[in-house]
Coordinates of C-alpha atoms in Angstrom, one line a residue:
M17 CA 41.1 101.6 207.7
R18 CA 38.0 100.5 205.6
L19 CA 36.1 103.4 206.7
V20 CA 39.0 105.8 205.9
V21 CA 39.7 104.2 202.5
A22 CA 35.9 104.4 201.7
F23 CA 35.7 108.2 202.6
V24 CA 39.0 109.0 200.8
L25 CA 37.7 107.0 197.6
V26 CA 34.2 108.7 197.7
A27 CA 35.9 112.0 198.1
L28 CA 38.5 111.4 195.2
V29 CA 35.7 110.1 192.9
S30 CA 33.7 113.2 193.9
A31 CA 36.4 115.5 193.2
V32 CA 37.5 114.1 190.0
T33 CA 34.3 114.0 188.7
A34 CA 33.5 117.6 189.8
T35 CA 36.9 118.7 188.4
G36 CA 36.1 116.9 185.0
L37 CA 32.8 118.7 184.8
A38 CA 34.1 122.1 185.8
Y39 CA 36.8 121.7 183.3
R40 CA 34.5 120.9 180.3
E41 CA 32.0 123.3 181.2
S42 CA 34.7 126.1 181.6
R43 CA 36.6 125.0 178.4
D44 CA 33.4 125.1 176.4
A45 CA 32.4 128.6 177.8
V46 CA 35.7 130.0 177.1
L47 CA 35.7 128.5 173.5
E48 CA 32.3 129.6 172.8
R49 CA 32.9 133.1 173.9
K50 CA 36.1 133.2 171.9
Q51 CA 34.3 131.6 168.8
D52 CA 31.2 134.3 169.1
A53 CA 33.8 137.1 169.3
V54 CA 35.7 136.0 166.3
R55 CA 32.6 135.5 164.1
T56 CA 30.9 138.5 164.9
E57 CA 34.3 140.7 164.4
F58 CA 34.9 138.8 161.3
K59 CA 31.5 139.3 159.8
N60 CA 31.9 143.1 160.7
R61 CA 35.1 143.4 159.1
V62 CA 33.9 141.6 155.9
D63 CA 30.7 143.5 155.6
Q64 CA 32.9 146.8 155.8
A65 CA 35.5 145.7 153.3
A66 CA 33.3 144.1 150.7
P67 CA 31.8 147.2 149.3
D68 CA 35.1 148.5 148.0
L69 CA 36.0 145.3 146.3
A70 CA 35.5 145.2 142.5
V71 CA 34.1 141.9 141.3
P72 CA 35.8 140.0 139.4
P73 CA 39.0 141.1 141.5
D74 CA 42.4 140.8 140.5
E75 CA 45.4 139.4 142.8
V76 CA 46.3 142.9 144.0
S77 CA 42.7 143.9 145.0
L78 CA 41.9 140.5 146.3
T79 CA 45.2 140.7 148.7
R80 CA 44.3 144.3 149.7
F81 CA 40.7 143.0 150.5
A82 CA 42.2 140.3 152.7
V83 CA 44.6 142.7 154.4
G84 CA 41.6 145.0 155.1
V85 CA 39.6 142.3 156.6
A86 CA 42.5 141.1 158.7
D87 CA 43.1 144.6 160.0
G88 CA 41.3 144.7 163.6
L89 CA 41.2 141.1 164.1
G90 CA 44.3 140.8 166.1
D91 CA 46.7 137.9 165.1
S92 CA 44.2 136.3 162.8
V93 CA 45.1 135.4 159.1
V94 CA 42.5 136.1 156.4
V95 CA 42.5 134.3 153.3
A96 CA 40.2 135.2 150.3
R97 CA 39.3 133.0 147.6
Y98 CA 37.8 134.0 144.3
R99 CA 37.4 130.9 142.0
S100 CA 40.8 129.8 141.2
L101 CA 42.5 133.0 142.6
T102 CA 43.5 133.1 146.4
A103 CA 45.0 135.6 148.3
S104 CA 46.1 136.1 152.0
S105 CA 46.8 138.6 154.4
D106 CA 50.0 136.9 155.5
A107 CA 52.0 135.3 152.7
S108 CA 53.7 132.9 154.9
A109 CA 50.5 131.7 156.5
D110 CA 49.8 127.9 156.4
R111 CA 46.9 127.8 154.0
S112 CA 46.3 124.1 154.6
L113 CA 44.4 124.8 157.8
I114 CA 41.6 125.8 155.7
S115 CA 40.1 122.2 155.0
G116 CA 38.3 121.1 152.2
P117 CA 35.1 120.3 154.2
L118 CA 35.1 123.6 155.6
R119 CA 35.2 125.2 151.9
D120 CA 32.6 122.9 150.8
A121 CA 30.3 124.0 153.7
V122 CA 30.8 127.6 152.9
R123 CA 30.1 127.3 149.3
E124 CA 27.1 124.8 149.6
R125 CA 25.4 126.5 152.5
N126 CA 26.1 130.0 151.5
R127 CA 26.3 130.9 155.0
M128 CA 29.1 131.5 157.7
S129 CA 30.8 128.1 159.1
F130 CA 33.4 127.4 161.3
Q131 CA 35.8 124.5 162.4
R132 CA 38.1 123.9 165.2
I133 CA 41.3 122.1 164.3
D134 CA 44.6 120.9 166.1
R135 CA 47.9 121.1 164.0
D136 CA 51.0 120.2 165.8
G137 CA 49.3 120.3 169.4
A138 CA 48.2 123.8 168.6
P139 CA 44.5 124.6 168.4
Y140 CA 42.9 126.9 165.7
L141 CA 39.5 128.4 165.1
V142 CA 38.8 128.7 161.2
V143 CA 35.9 130.8 160.2
G144 CA 34.5 131.0 156.7
T145 CA 32.0 133.1 155.0
P146 CA 30.7 133.8 151.5
V147 CA 30.6 137.4 150.3
T148 CA 27.2 138.5 149.2
F149 CA 25.9 141.8 147.8
E150 CA 22.5 143.2 148.5
S151 CA 21.4 142.7 144.8
G152 CA 22.9 140.3 142.0
P153 CA 24.0 136.7 141.9
P154 CA 26.5 135.2 144.5
S155 CA 29.8 136.8 144.0
G156 CA 31.8 133.6 144.2
L157 CA 34.1 135.2 146.7
D158 CA 34.8 133.2 150.0
V159 CA 36.6 134.7 153.0
F160 CA 38.2 132.7 155.7
A161 CA 39.9 133.8 159.1
V162 CA 42.2 131.5 160.9
T163 CA 42.6 132.4 164.7
S164 CA 44.9 130.8 167.0
L165 CA 43.3 129.4 170.3
R166 CA 46.6 129.1 172.1
A167 CA 45.6 131.5 174.7
E168 CA 42.3 129.9 175.4
Q169 CA 44.0 126.6 175.7
D170 CA 46.3 128.1 178.1
D171 CA 43.5 129.4 180.2
T172 CA 41.7 126.2 180.4
A173 CA 45.0 124.5 181.2
A174 CA 45.5 126.9 184.1
I175 CA 41.9 126.1 185.3
L176 CA 42.6 122.3 185.1
D177 CA 45.9 122.9 187.2
A178 CA 43.9 124.8 189.8
A179 CA 41.4 122.1 189.8
R180 CA 44.2 119.3 190.3
D181 CA 46.0 121.4 192.9
G182 CA 42.8 121.4 194.8
L183 CA 42.5 117.6 194.9
L184 CA 45.1 117.0 197.7
P185 CA 43.3 119.3 200.2
V186 CA 40.2 117.5 199.3
V187 CA 41.7 114.0 200.1
L188 CA 43.3 115.4 203.3
L189 CA 40.2 116.8 204.5
A190 CA 38.4 113.4 203.6
V191 CA 40.9 111.7 205.6
V192 CA 40.5 113.9 208.5
L193 CA 36.7 113.6 208.4
A194 CA 37.0 109.6 208.1
L195 CA 39.3 109.6 211.0
L196 CA 36.9 111.6 213.0
A197 CA 33.9 109.4 212.0
A198 CA 36.0 106.3 212.8
R199 CA 36.4 107.7 216.3
T200 CA 33.0 108.5 216.6
V201 CA 31.2 105.5 215.1
L202 CA 34.1 102.8 216.0
R203 CA 35.2 103.8 219.3
P204 CA 31.9 102.3 220.9
V205 CA 32.6 99.2 218.8
R206 CA 36.1 98.8 220.0
D207 CA 34.9 99.6 223.7
L208 CA 32.2 96.9 223.2
G209 CA 34.8 94.5 221.7
R210 CA 37.2 94.9 224.6
A211 CA 34.5 94.4 227.2
T212 CA 33.2 91.0 225.5
R213 CA 36.8 89.7 225.3
R214 CA 37.3 90.5 229.0
H215 CA 34.2 88.6 229.7
A216 CA 35.4 85.8 227.6
A217 CA 38.4 85.6 229.7
G218 CA 36.4 85.4 233.0
D219 CA 36.2 89.2 233.9
L220 CA 32.4 89.4 234.4
S221 CA 32.7 92.9 235.9
S222 CA 33.6 94.5 232.7
R223 CA 31.2 97.0 231.3
V224 CA 31.1 99.6 228.4
G225 CA 31.6 103.2 229.4
A226 CA 28.2 104.9 230.0
P227 CA 26.7 105.2 226.5
K228 CA 25.5 108.5 225.2
G229 CA 22.9 109.3 222.7
R230 CA 19.9 107.2 221.6
D231 CA 21.5 105.8 218.3
E232 CA 21.7 101.9 217.6
L233 CA 25.2 101.8 219.0
A234 CA 24.2 103.5 222.3
D235 CA 21.3 101.0 222.6
L236 CA 23.6 98.0 221.9
A237 CA 26.0 99.2 224.7
R238 CA 23.1 99.5 227.2
D239 CA 21.8 96.1 226.3
F240 CA 25.3 94.6 226.7
N241 CA 25.7 96.4 230.2
R242 CA 22.3 94.9 231.2
T243 CA 23.2 91.6 229.9
A244 CA 26.5 91.8 231.8
D245 CA 24.9 92.6 235.0
A246 CA 22.3 89.8 234.8
L247 CA 25.1 87.4 233.8
E248 CA 27.4 88.5 236.7
S249 CA 24.7 88.2 239.3
S250 CA 23.7 84.7 237.9
V251 CA 27.3 83.5 237.9
A252 CA 27.8 84.8 241.4
E253 CA 24.7 83.0 242.7
L254 CA 25.8 79.9 241.0
R255 CA 29.3 80.2 242.3
D256 CA 27.7 80.7 245.8
Q257 CA 25.5 77.7 245.4
E258 CA 28.4 75.6 244.2
A259 CA 30.6 76.7 247.1
R260 CA 27.8 75.9 249.6
A261 CA 27.2 72.5 248.0
R262 CA 31.0 71.6 248.2
R263 CA 30.9 72.9 252.0
F264 CA 27.9 70.7 252.7
V265 CA 29.5 67.6 251.0
A266 CA 32.7 68.2 252.9
D267 CA 30.7 68.7 256.1
V268 CA 28.7 65.8 255.6
S269 CA 31.7 63.5 254.7
H270 CA 33.5 64.9 257.8
E271 CA 30.6 64.4 260.1
L272 CA 29.9 60.9 258.7
R273 CA 33.6 59.5 259.7
T274 CA 33.1 59.3 263.1
P275 CA 29.9 57.2 263.3
L276 CA 31.2 55.3 260.2
A277 CA 34.4 54.2 262.1
A278 CA 32.1 52.8 264.8
M279 CA 30.0 50.9 262.1
T280 CA 33.2 49.6 260.5
M281 CA 34.4 48.2 263.8
V282 CA 31.1 46.5 264.5
A283 CA 30.7 45.2 261.1
T284 CA 34.2 43.8 261.2
V285 CA 33.5 41.9 264.3
L286 CA 30.2 40.6 262.9
D287 CA 32.0 39.7 259.7
E288 CA 34.6 37.8 261.6
D289 CA 31.8 35.9 263.6
A290 CA 29.6 35.3 260.8
G291 CA 30.8 31.6 260.7
Q292 CA 29.2 30.9 264.1
L293 CA 25.8 32.7 263.1
P294 CA 22.7 31.1 261.5
P295 CA 22.9 31.4 257.7
D296 CA 20.5 34.3 257.3
A297 CA 22.2 36.2 260.1
A298 CA 25.6 35.3 258.5
R299 CA 24.5 36.5 255.1
A300 CA 23.3 39.9 256.6
A301 CA 26.4 40.1 258.6
R302 CA 28.6 39.9 255.7
T303 CA 26.4 42.4 253.6
V304 CA 26.4 44.9 256.4
S305 CA 30.3 44.5 256.3
A306 CA 30.6 45.0 252.6
E307 CA 28.2 47.9 252.4
T308 CA 29.9 49.5 255.3
A309 CA 33.1 49.3 253.7
R310 CA 31.8 50.8 250.3
L311 CA 30.2 53.6 252.3
A312 CA 33.7 54.2 253.9
R313 CA 35.3 54.3 250.4
L314 CA 32.7 56.7 249.2
V315 CA 33.1 59.0 252.2
D316 CA 36.9 59.0 251.8
D317 CA 36.6 59.7 248.0
L318 CA 34.0 62.6 248.9
M319 CA 36.6 64.0 251.4
E320 CA 39.2 63.7 248.6
M321 CA 37.2 65.6 246.1
S322 CA 36.4 68.3 248.5
R323 CA 40.2 68.9 249.1
F324 CA 40.5 69.2 245.2
D325 CA 37.7 71.7 245.0
S326 CA 38.7 73.7 247.9
G327 CA 42.4 73.8 246.6
A328 CA 43.4 72.2 249.7
A329 CA 45.1 69.3 247.9
R330 CA 48.7 69.4 248.1
L331 CA 51.7 67.4 246.6
N332 CA 54.2 65.7 249.0
A333 CA 56.6 64.9 245.8
G334 CA 59.9 63.2 245.9
E335 CA 62.0 61.5 243.3
V336 CA 60.8 57.9 242.8
D337 CA 61.1 55.1 240.4
L338 CA 57.6 55.1 238.6
A339 CA 57.9 51.4 237.8
D340 CA 58.5 50.4 241.6
T341 CA 55.6 52.5 242.5
V342 CA 53.2 50.9 240.1
R343 CA 54.6 47.4 241.0
N344 CA 53.7 48.1 244.7
T345 CA 50.4 49.4 243.8
L346 CA 49.4 46.1 242.0
A347 CA 51.0 44.0 244.9
L348 CA 49.2 45.8 247.6
R349 CA 46.0 45.0 246.1
G350 CA 46.6 41.5 244.9
W351 CA 46.5 42.3 241.3
T352 CA 50.1 41.1 240.3
S353 CA 48.9 37.8 238.8
R354 CA 45.9 39.6 236.8
I355 CA 48.0 42.1 235.1
E356 CA 50.4 41.9 232.4
A357 CA 52.7 44.7 233.4
R358 CA 55.7 46.2 231.4
L359 CA 57.7 47.9 233.9
P360 CA 61.1 49.0 232.7
S361 CA 63.7 50.4 235.3
G362 CA 64.9 54.1 235.1
A363 CA 61.5 55.8 234.8
R364 CA 62.2 58.2 237.6
A365 CA 60.2 61.2 238.0
V366 CA 59.5 63.8 241.0
V367 CA 55.9 62.6 241.9
D368 CA 53.8 62.3 245.0
A369 CA 53.8 58.4 245.3
R370 CA 50.7 58.2 247.2
R371 CA 48.6 60.0 244.6
I372 CA 50.2 58.2 241.6
D373 CA 49.2 55.1 243.5
V374 CA 45.7 56.2 243.9
A375 CA 45.5 57.2 240.3
V376 CA 47.0 53.9 238.9
A377 CA 44.7 52.0 241.2
N378 CA 41.6 53.5 240.0
L379 CA 42.6 53.0 236.4
V380 CA 43.5 49.4 236.9
G381 CA 40.5 48.7 238.9
N382 CA 38.2 50.3 236.6
A383 CA 39.5 48.2 233.7
L384 CA 39.4 45.0 235.8
R385 CA 35.6 45.7 236.7
H386 CA 34.4 47.0 233.5
G387 CA 36.7 45.7 230.9
A388 CA 37.8 42.0 230.1
E389 CA 41.1 40.3 230.9
P390 CA 44.1 40.3 229.7
V391 CA 44.7 43.8 231.2
T392 CA 48.1 45.4 230.2
L393 CA 49.9 48.2 232.1
T394 CA 52.8 49.8 230.4
V395 CA 55.3 52.3 232.0
E396 CA 57.2 54.4 229.5
A397 CA 59.4 57.4 229.5
A398 CA 59.6 59.4 226.4
G399 CA 60.8 63.1 226.1
D400 CA 59.7 65.3 228.9
W401 CA 56.8 62.9 230.1
V402 CA 56.5 59.6 231.9
T403 CA 53.3 57.7 230.9
V404 CA 51.3 54.8 232.6
E405 CA 49.1 53.2 230.0
V406 CA 46.2 50.8 231.1
A407 CA 44.5 48.7 228.4
D408 CA 41.8 46.0 228.5
R409 CA 40.1 43.7 226.1
G410 CA 36.8 44.6 226.8
P411 CA 33.9 46.1 224.5
G412 CA 35.3 49.5 225.0
L413 CA 33.5 52.7 225.4
A414 CA 30.8 54.0 223.4
P415 CA 31.3 57.4 221.4
E416 CA 28.7 59.0 223.6
V417 CA 30.5 57.9 226.8
L418 CA 34.0 58.9 226.0
P419 CA 33.5 62.6 226.7
H420 CA 32.0 61.8 230.3
V421 CA 34.3 59.0 231.4
F422 CA 36.0 61.6 233.8
D423 CA 32.5 63.2 235.0
R424 CA 31.7 62.6 238.8
F425 CA 29.0 59.9 239.3
Y426 CA 28.6 59.3 235.6
K427 CA 27.1 56.1 234.8
A428 CA 27.5 54.7 231.0
D429 CA 24.1 52.7 231.7
S430 CA 21.6 55.0 232.9
A431 CA 19.5 52.0 234.2
R432 CA 22.5 51.1 236.7
T433 CA 21.7 52.5 240.0
R434 CA 24.6 51.4 241.9
S435 CA 28.0 49.8 241.3
E436 CA 31.0 48.6 243.1
G437 CA 32.7 51.8 243.0
S438 CA 31.9 55.3 244.3
G439 CA 31.7 56.6 240.7
L440 CA 34.4 59.0 241.7
G441 CA 37.5 56.8 240.7
T442 CA 38.3 58.3 237.5
A443 CA 37.6 61.8 238.4
I444 CA 40.0 61.6 241.5
A445 CA 42.6 59.9 239.0
L446 CA 42.3 62.9 236.9
E447 CA 42.5 65.4 239.6
N448 CA 45.8 63.8 240.8
A449 CA 47.2 63.7 237.5
R450 CA 46.3 67.4 237.1
L451 CA 47.9 68.3 240.3
H452 CA 51.1 66.9 239.1
G453 CA 50.8 69.1 235.9
G454 CA 49.9 66.1 233.8
T455 CA 46.5 64.5 232.4
I456 CA 44.9 61.4 231.6
E457 CA 43.6 60.5 228.1
V458 CA 41.1 57.9 227.1
A459 CA 40.4 56.3 223.9
N460 CA 39.2 52.8 222.4
R461 CA 41.9 50.6 221.1
E462 CA 42.0 48.9 217.8
G463 CA 40.7 45.3 218.2
G464 CA 38.5 46.2 221.2
G465 CA 39.0 47.4 224.6
A466 CA 39.6 50.9 226.3
V467 CA 42.9 52.4 227.0
F468 CA 43.6 55.2 229.8
T469 CA 47.1 56.9 229.5
L470 CA 48.2 58.8 232.5
R471 CA 50.9 61.2 231.7
V472 CA 53.1 63.2 234.2
P473 CA 56.1 65.4 233.8
W474 CA 59.7 64.1 234.6
R475 CA 59.5 67.1 237.2
R476 CA 56.4 68.6 238.4
G477 CA 55.7 72.0 236.8
E478 CA 55.6 75.2 238.7
G479 CA 52.4 76.3 240.4

C-alpha cells in the first residue's frame, strides 16, 4: 500500500507540476502572440490615419480619427486624446480602462506602451502610443486601443481543462504501474516472509520458490534456501542423536533392572545380617544396601523419563478426592508428622492417583531435603483448577537457579557431585503435571523459603 501511495503521489505531483508549467507557457505564448498582433496592427492603423489629421484637431476630426484607427482592429475600442480633448470610436466604451500610469508612460517615454488589466473578471489589453510626425515638435496627440482578451482566456482555460482531465488517466496508470511493481518487487518478500513464519512454526522443509534473476532479492532467497537446508540437516541430525540417546538410556535402564534386582536382594540380606558382622563389614554392608537402593531409584526414574520422552506415558485417570490422595502420600512415606497439611474435603478431580502421588512426593521430599521445616502443604480448589502448594522455610532459591529448577540433573551447587535424590524428581513431577494438562510453578515466598505449586484441572483436558 505504501508503494502504491508513493507511486500515485509522485505521479500526481509530476502531473500537476507539468500541467502548471504547460499552462503557464501556453498562456504566455497565447497572450504574447495576441499582444504582438494587436501592437503591430495598431501601429499600422495609426501610421495610416495620422497624416490625414490636422493638428490641432477639433472634436469631430478627432472622433473621425479614432474611428479610422479602430477600423480593421476588430472589436477593439480606440480612444484619442489631445490635451483636454478626448474622442472615442465607441461613445459607450468604458474609458476608465485606460489607467493613469499607462497615460503617463506613453507621454513621458514618448513610445508605445501596453498594460493588461482585469475588470469584473474580464481581461483586457490596453495599448497606447503617441502620434509623431516626421518633422516638427511632438504633436501632443495620444491614441489608445482597448482589446478584449476573453477569447485568449477561453483558449488557455480549455488547455487547463484538457490538462486536468488528463490527470485521472495519469493517476490510474500510476496505480497500475505501482501494483505491477509491488507484485514484482514485493512478491519475493512475501514468499520469504511466509517461509520464515513456517520455519518459526517448526516446518523446516519450507523453502522459497526458485529465485529468478541476479538482484538482491534473488540473492536473499538463495541464501535463505541454503540456510534452511543447513538448518534442516542440523536439526535432523540433532533429533536423530537425541532419539539415539533416549533409546540408549531406555535400553541401559532396562538392561540394568535384572542384575539390579539381584543386587538389591543380596544387599537386603546383607543389611539384615549387618548386626552379626564385624563393625567395618557391617558399615560396608549398610553402605552397599543404601547405594543399591539409590541406584534402583535412579534406574526407575530413568525408565520413567524415557516413557515421557517416547510418548509412551499414559494416564490411568479416575475421579478421586485429591486431599485423600495427598494424605496417603504423606502417610506412606512417614511424613505426616513433619508436614503441616491443610487438606479440605471435596477437592475432587479426574486424575491418575499414582502420578499425582509421585509428583507430590517429589515436591515434598525436595522441600524436606533442601528447605527447612516447617514445610506446609495446602490443597485448594478454585475455579477450574485444583492446586497443591508445597512451601518451606529454607533460604529459598537464587534468581539464577529458578529458571533451571525443572531441568534434568541440574544442581544449584556446581561443586556438589552427588545428592540423595536422582536429580530427576522435579522434572518427573512436571512431566506428570503436564500429562494431566496442568503445570508446576516455583517461586520464592516472602519471609524466605521456596513455594512449589502443582496445578491440575478439575477434569483432564482433551489430548
